[in-house]
XYZ file of C-alpha atoms in Angstrom:
361
model
C -0.356 21.562 15.047
C -0.039 22.704 11.283
C 3.546 21.410 11.171
C 2.419 17.880 11.575
C 0.523 17.927 8.166
C 2.450 17.088 5.082
C 0.470 19.632 2.796
C -1.825 22.380 3.617
C -4.190 24.803 1.813
C -3.279 28.358 1.528
C -5.907 31.199 1.272
C -4.605 32.083 -2.261
C -5.292 28.822 -3.569
C -2.148 27.308 -3.653
C -1.027 24.429 -1.239
C 1.785 24.223 0.962
C 3.866 21.079 1.349
C 6.115 21.043 4.266
C 9.909 20.640 3.483
C 11.339 17.231 4.664
C 14.380 17.079 6.737
C 17.683 17.228 4.995
C 18.737 15.931 2.460
C 15.177 15.152 1.178
C 13.704 18.567 1.469
C 16.817 20.926 0.155
C 16.784 18.272 -2.624
C 13.225 18.545 -3.739
C 13.378 22.313 -3.448
C 16.380 22.204 -5.474
C 14.529 20.303 -8.220
C 11.640 22.622 -8.222
C 14.148 25.762 -8.342
C 16.014 24.185 -11.408
C 12.728 23.494 -13.129
C 11.804 27.120 -12.805
C 14.677 28.037 -14.795
C 14.510 25.923 -17.145
C 13.533 26.965 -20.939
C 10.357 25.523 -22.042
C 11.743 24.605 -25.296
C 14.817 22.608 -23.732
C 14.584 18.684 -23.295
C 13.401 19.415 -19.798
C 10.962 21.728 -20.616
C 8.325 19.140 -20.468
C 8.320 19.663 -16.273
C 6.487 23.055 -16.971
C 3.776 20.730 -18.035
C 3.923 17.796 -16.079
C 4.580 19.017 -12.533
C 2.689 21.053 -10.298
C 4.044 24.901 -10.732
C 6.322 25.999 -7.542
C 5.619 29.573 -6.633
C 8.229 30.101 -3.795
C 9.585 28.680 -0.630
C 7.218 29.744 2.163
C 7.234 30.414 5.801
C 4.941 31.679 8.684
C 5.916 34.044 11.427
C 3.888 31.772 13.686
C 5.336 28.559 12.287
C 8.990 29.602 12.244
C 10.431 26.118 12.470
C 9.049 25.239 9.277
C 9.396 25.837 5.778
C 7.133 24.798 2.958
C 7.240 24.866 -0.841
C 4.306 26.849 -2.297
C 2.720 24.893 -4.883
C 0.062 24.943 -7.652
C -3.132 23.062 -6.419
C -3.948 20.781 -9.118
C -7.324 19.872 -8.003
C -8.552 23.533 -7.489
C -10.394 23.879 -10.980
C -12.453 20.630 -10.172
C -15.893 20.682 -8.674
C -15.748 16.962 -7.368
C -12.087 16.021 -7.856
C -11.283 12.284 -7.887
C -7.762 11.849 -7.239
C -5.360 9.031 -7.508
C -1.619 8.974 -6.299
C 0.548 6.126 -7.770
C 4.220 5.691 -6.992
C 6.396 4.717 -10.130
C 9.163 2.666 -10.623
C 10.714 -0.842 -9.583
C 12.388 0.699 -6.600
C 10.866 3.007 -3.917
C 14.518 3.768 -2.596
C 17.397 5.388 -3.949
C 20.859 4.444 -4.681
C 22.307 5.915 -1.469
C 19.706 3.982 0.826
C 20.914 2.195 3.781
C 20.452 -1.810 4.135
C 17.793 -0.917 6.617
C 16.118 1.335 4.527
C 16.203 -1.024 1.593
C 14.617 -3.694 3.759
C 11.822 -1.394 5.289
C 10.687 -0.305 1.663
C 10.953 -3.704 0.069
C 8.964 -5.423 2.859
C 6.227 -2.566 2.509
C 5.283 -3.962 -1.082
C 7.287 -6.858 -2.137
C 5.892 -6.577 -5.673
C 7.403 -3.574 -6.639
C 10.087 -4.676 -8.643
C 7.561 -6.951 -10.649
C 4.576 -4.696 -10.996
C 6.701 -1.413 -11.422
C 4.147 0.824 -9.477
C 2.205 1.147 -6.112
C -1.206 2.852 -5.573
C -0.713 4.886 -2.474
C -4.217 5.974 -2.121
C -7.197 7.098 -4.184
C -10.326 9.152 -3.601
C -13.293 8.760 -5.587
C -16.724 10.548 -6.171
C -19.677 8.419 -7.002
C -22.363 10.217 -8.799
C -25.090 7.680 -7.866
C -24.663 8.250 -3.818
C -23.279 11.696 -3.934
C -20.290 10.374 -1.768
C -16.625 9.833 -1.583
C -14.766 6.649 -1.501
C -11.362 6.853 -0.147
C -8.919 3.956 -0.250
C -5.320 4.221 1.643
C -2.049 2.721 1.106
C -3.090 -0.687 2.574
C -5.472 -0.920 -0.416
C -2.828 -0.519 -2.922
C -0.130 -2.882 -1.003
C -3.082 -5.655 -1.023
C -2.908 -5.607 -4.770
C -1.202 -8.314 -6.846
C -0.406 -8.921 -10.307
C -3.877 -10.471 -10.884
C -5.882 -8.082 -8.970
C -4.060 -4.571 -9.854
C -6.438 -4.025 -12.924
C -9.653 -4.291 -11.047
C -7.875 -2.518 -8.363
C -6.970 0.376 -10.151
C -10.268 0.348 -12.341
C -12.160 1.048 -9.269
C -10.658 4.711 -9.516
C -12.466 5.390 -12.920
C -15.863 3.808 -11.648
C -18.419 6.856 -11.017
C -20.745 4.431 -8.914
C -22.800 3.869 -11.895
C -20.495 3.228 -14.772
C -16.900 3.178 -15.934
C -15.490 6.367 -17.039
C -13.739 5.271 -19.911
C -13.427 8.480 -21.425
C -11.079 9.228 -18.417
C -9.251 6.159 -18.720
C -8.352 6.979 -22.273
C -7.311 10.547 -21.453
C -5.064 8.990 -18.866
C -3.240 6.684 -21.238
C -2.591 9.591 -23.454
C -1.093 11.639 -20.649
C 1.118 8.879 -19.523
C 2.019 7.868 -22.849
C 3.341 11.803 -22.874
C 5.385 11.331 -20.062
C 6.915 7.818 -21.271
C 7.844 9.498 -24.503
C 9.949 11.861 -22.746
C 11.732 9.414 -20.330
C 12.479 7.311 -23.317
C 14.249 10.231 -24.480
C 16.183 11.645 -21.673
C 19.512 10.377 -19.823
C 20.024 13.117 -17.444
C 17.662 12.117 -14.332
C 16.784 8.957 -12.316
C 13.554 9.384 -10.054
C 12.982 7.127 -7.351
C 9.966 7.388 -4.957
C 8.263 9.747 -7.253
C 4.604 9.648 -7.901
C 1.785 10.145 -10.838
C -1.032 12.225 -9.492
C -4.122 11.450 -11.247
C -7.130 13.967 -11.175
C -10.342 14.017 -12.832
C -13.921 15.677 -12.716
C -16.085 13.268 -10.889
C -19.481 15.328 -11.242
C -21.843 14.327 -13.809
C -21.731 17.672 -15.604
C -20.430 17.381 -19.116
C -18.290 20.286 -18.738
C -16.393 20.920 -15.253
C -17.324 24.292 -13.992
C -14.719 26.235 -12.409
C -16.231 27.273 -8.950
C -15.345 30.162 -6.844
C -12.930 29.833 -3.647
C -16.145 30.048 -1.460
C -17.903 27.092 -3.100
C -14.904 25.139 -3.277
C -14.499 24.806 0.511
C -17.272 23.745 3.142
C -17.901 26.406 5.474
C -17.235 25.354 9.168
C -17.395 27.171 12.642
C -14.624 29.071 13.717
C -12.438 27.125 16.045
C -10.163 28.579 18.812
C -6.522 29.705 18.393
C -7.076 31.416 14.911
C -3.649 32.448 13.310
C -3.759 36.314 11.653
C -3.132 37.276 8.549
C -4.391 34.416 6.527
C -2.331 31.756 8.190
C -3.111 28.155 8.079
C -4.074 26.471 11.050
C -4.717 22.443 11.683
C -7.660 21.915 14.273
C -9.290 18.835 15.210
C -7.449 16.768 12.948
C -8.703 18.650 9.478
C -7.039 21.053 7.363
C -8.477 24.741 7.759
C -7.771 27.878 5.820
C -8.347 31.010 7.516
C -9.212 33.885 5.773
C -10.774 37.582 6.455
C -14.497 38.137 5.372
C -15.946 41.283 4.428
C -17.030 42.363 7.944
C -13.646 41.726 9.224
C -14.231 38.495 11.071
C -11.987 35.676 10.490
C -13.640 32.279 9.319
C -12.132 29.017 8.711
C -12.853 26.459 5.969
C -12.196 22.801 5.080
C -10.435 22.086 1.818
C -12.145 19.295 -0.188
C -9.058 18.877 -2.586
C -5.744 17.985 -2.744
C -4.646 19.118 0.747
C -6.711 16.605 2.474
C -6.059 13.699 0.129
C -2.143 14.549 0.246
C -2.054 14.539 3.820
C -3.210 10.887 3.512
C -0.774 10.132 1.255
C 1.950 11.756 3.342
C 0.926 9.567 6.229
C 1.665 6.595 4.026
C 5.073 7.604 2.736
C 6.410 9.471 5.367
C 8.093 7.792 8.223
C 8.614 11.154 10.085
C 5.050 11.638 9.819
C 3.502 8.255 10.048
C 3.227 8.198 13.965
C 2.121 11.665 14.150
C -0.476 12.292 11.430
C -3.802 11.622 12.253
C -6.472 13.110 9.648
C -10.173 12.397 9.917
C -11.835 12.124 6.657
C -15.654 12.714 6.456
C -17.770 9.599 7.113
C -18.058 8.087 3.650
C -20.418 5.331 2.606
C -18.620 1.748 2.595
C -21.598 -0.468 1.951
C -21.916 -1.276 -1.670
C -19.849 1.560 -2.939
C -18.394 -0.466 -5.710
C -21.711 -2.161 -6.711
C -22.535 -1.078 -10.204
C -26.464 0.460 -10.257
C -28.523 1.101 -13.190
C -27.876 4.631 -14.628
C -31.365 5.226 -15.193
C -33.737 3.987 -12.859
C -37.546 3.236 -14.291
C -39.161 5.414 -11.797
C -36.920 8.326 -12.280
C -37.756 8.709 -16.064
C -40.974 10.744 -15.195
C -39.234 13.020 -12.866
C -36.313 15.387 -13.308
C -34.570 13.856 -16.542
C -31.415 15.865 -16.683
C -29.442 14.179 -14.068
C -30.243 10.939 -15.768
C -29.225 12.306 -19.075
C -26.016 13.537 -17.522
C -25.389 9.688 -16.286
C -25.832 8.564 -19.772
C -23.252 10.805 -21.352
C -21.083 8.945 -19.466
C -21.571 5.864 -21.897
C -20.871 7.886 -24.972
C -17.941 7.051 -26.693
C -15.012 9.679 -25.612
C -14.599 10.685 -29.398
C -18.192 11.851 -29.679
C -17.901 14.200 -26.800
C -15.558 16.578 -25.342
C -12.310 15.341 -24.088
C -12.538 14.419 -20.629
C -11.104 16.916 -17.823
C -8.182 14.874 -16.561
C -4.744 15.981 -15.281
C -1.826 13.603 -14.729
C 1.125 15.246 -12.922
C 4.464 14.169 -11.420
C 4.982 14.803 -8.038
C 7.380 14.014 -5.168
C 11.083 14.720 -5.939
C 12.895 14.128 -2.742
C 14.921 11.390 -4.645
C 15.826 12.546 -7.957
C 19.648 12.310 -8.968
C 21.534 13.092 -11.886
C 22.338 10.352 -14.335
C 23.938 9.384 -17.634
C 21.556 6.420 -18.532
C 17.932 6.129 -19.046
C 15.881 5.522 -16.045
C 14.594 2.113 -16.700
C 12.984 1.337 -13.432
C 10.703 4.431 -14.216
C 10.262 3.411 -17.658
C 9.359 -0.323 -16.769
C 6.609 1.151 -14.252
C 5.149 3.659 -16.821
C 4.804 0.929 -19.320
C 3.231 -1.584 -16.935
C 0.752 1.227 -15.717
C -0.284 1.961 -19.446
C -0.647 -1.812 -20.010
C -3.038 -2.028 -17.289
C -4.930 1.240 -18.112
C -5.345 -0.205 -21.945
C -6.790 -3.202 -20.375
C -9.096 -1.803 -18.275
C -10.227 0.503 -21.214
C -10.458 -2.808 -23.860
C -12.303 -4.926 -21.329
């Protein structure tokens, strides 16, 4: 049932995030609506750059009990999107949370207050094996103050080398968000995240692929919906679209919808017991082990892929800036304030410190 998924892919290239029960869902929708009405030149205009665009609230005639937020798919322009979701702040519960909710959140990750952020999941493309490695919320909760640097550095590792260009670009983007938080005293954010996305393929410049090449073709499942509706089938996300000959075909999104569904499984108590999303079999063995970027036996073969790998080792300043997105997401717990959001600022600063250590070392 599509209603069990936190986010779905729409045929027009946007994603559909299911509205949470009140008061969380209406609060998030209200936040997006306010952002849409904000003048880009105003102090809150930063949100036009830093959050996915919301196009409308959306509902399906076949799914009348559900309302979705129709959002920009940040991963759509990437060929091999590498995605990481990091919850920011010292508290993952808002000021109005019950004692039971507070205890539940603190017990999930007792180090949140000290570290200031939590990795909710990551999906990394490895050039060397042409496969994805996925880590869920349990991986992030296993990280301590001593291991968090190495834990996050894995997100920036291509399977053959560390993408320092991506680390450097990510630092710049997080610093821009920090600069705004240091100056604003209007809003406080709880249980909100930063979504990191970068191009994982070994091409120097990311290529925008067509909608067809961005999806893996699958056979047509039973019970298709009409009119371009979304269908969840066998625990995978399917997008329904019409072909030229009038037939209906389904495709599986490779980007944000699949990753975000895993993220919602980790974060939403309501969906935790319901959502079961099967990801493709990924190579788990030796996936983090570094391998030589150029193997001697390949030098006499097709050298282009090897040169593309060497490209990673070039200093960031000598090549095009990395194709990186860092966006704020999840706004079900945003509240007016007359003081700086010190918890969020603390988390941003600690995250920048970790990223800088990864870059320096």
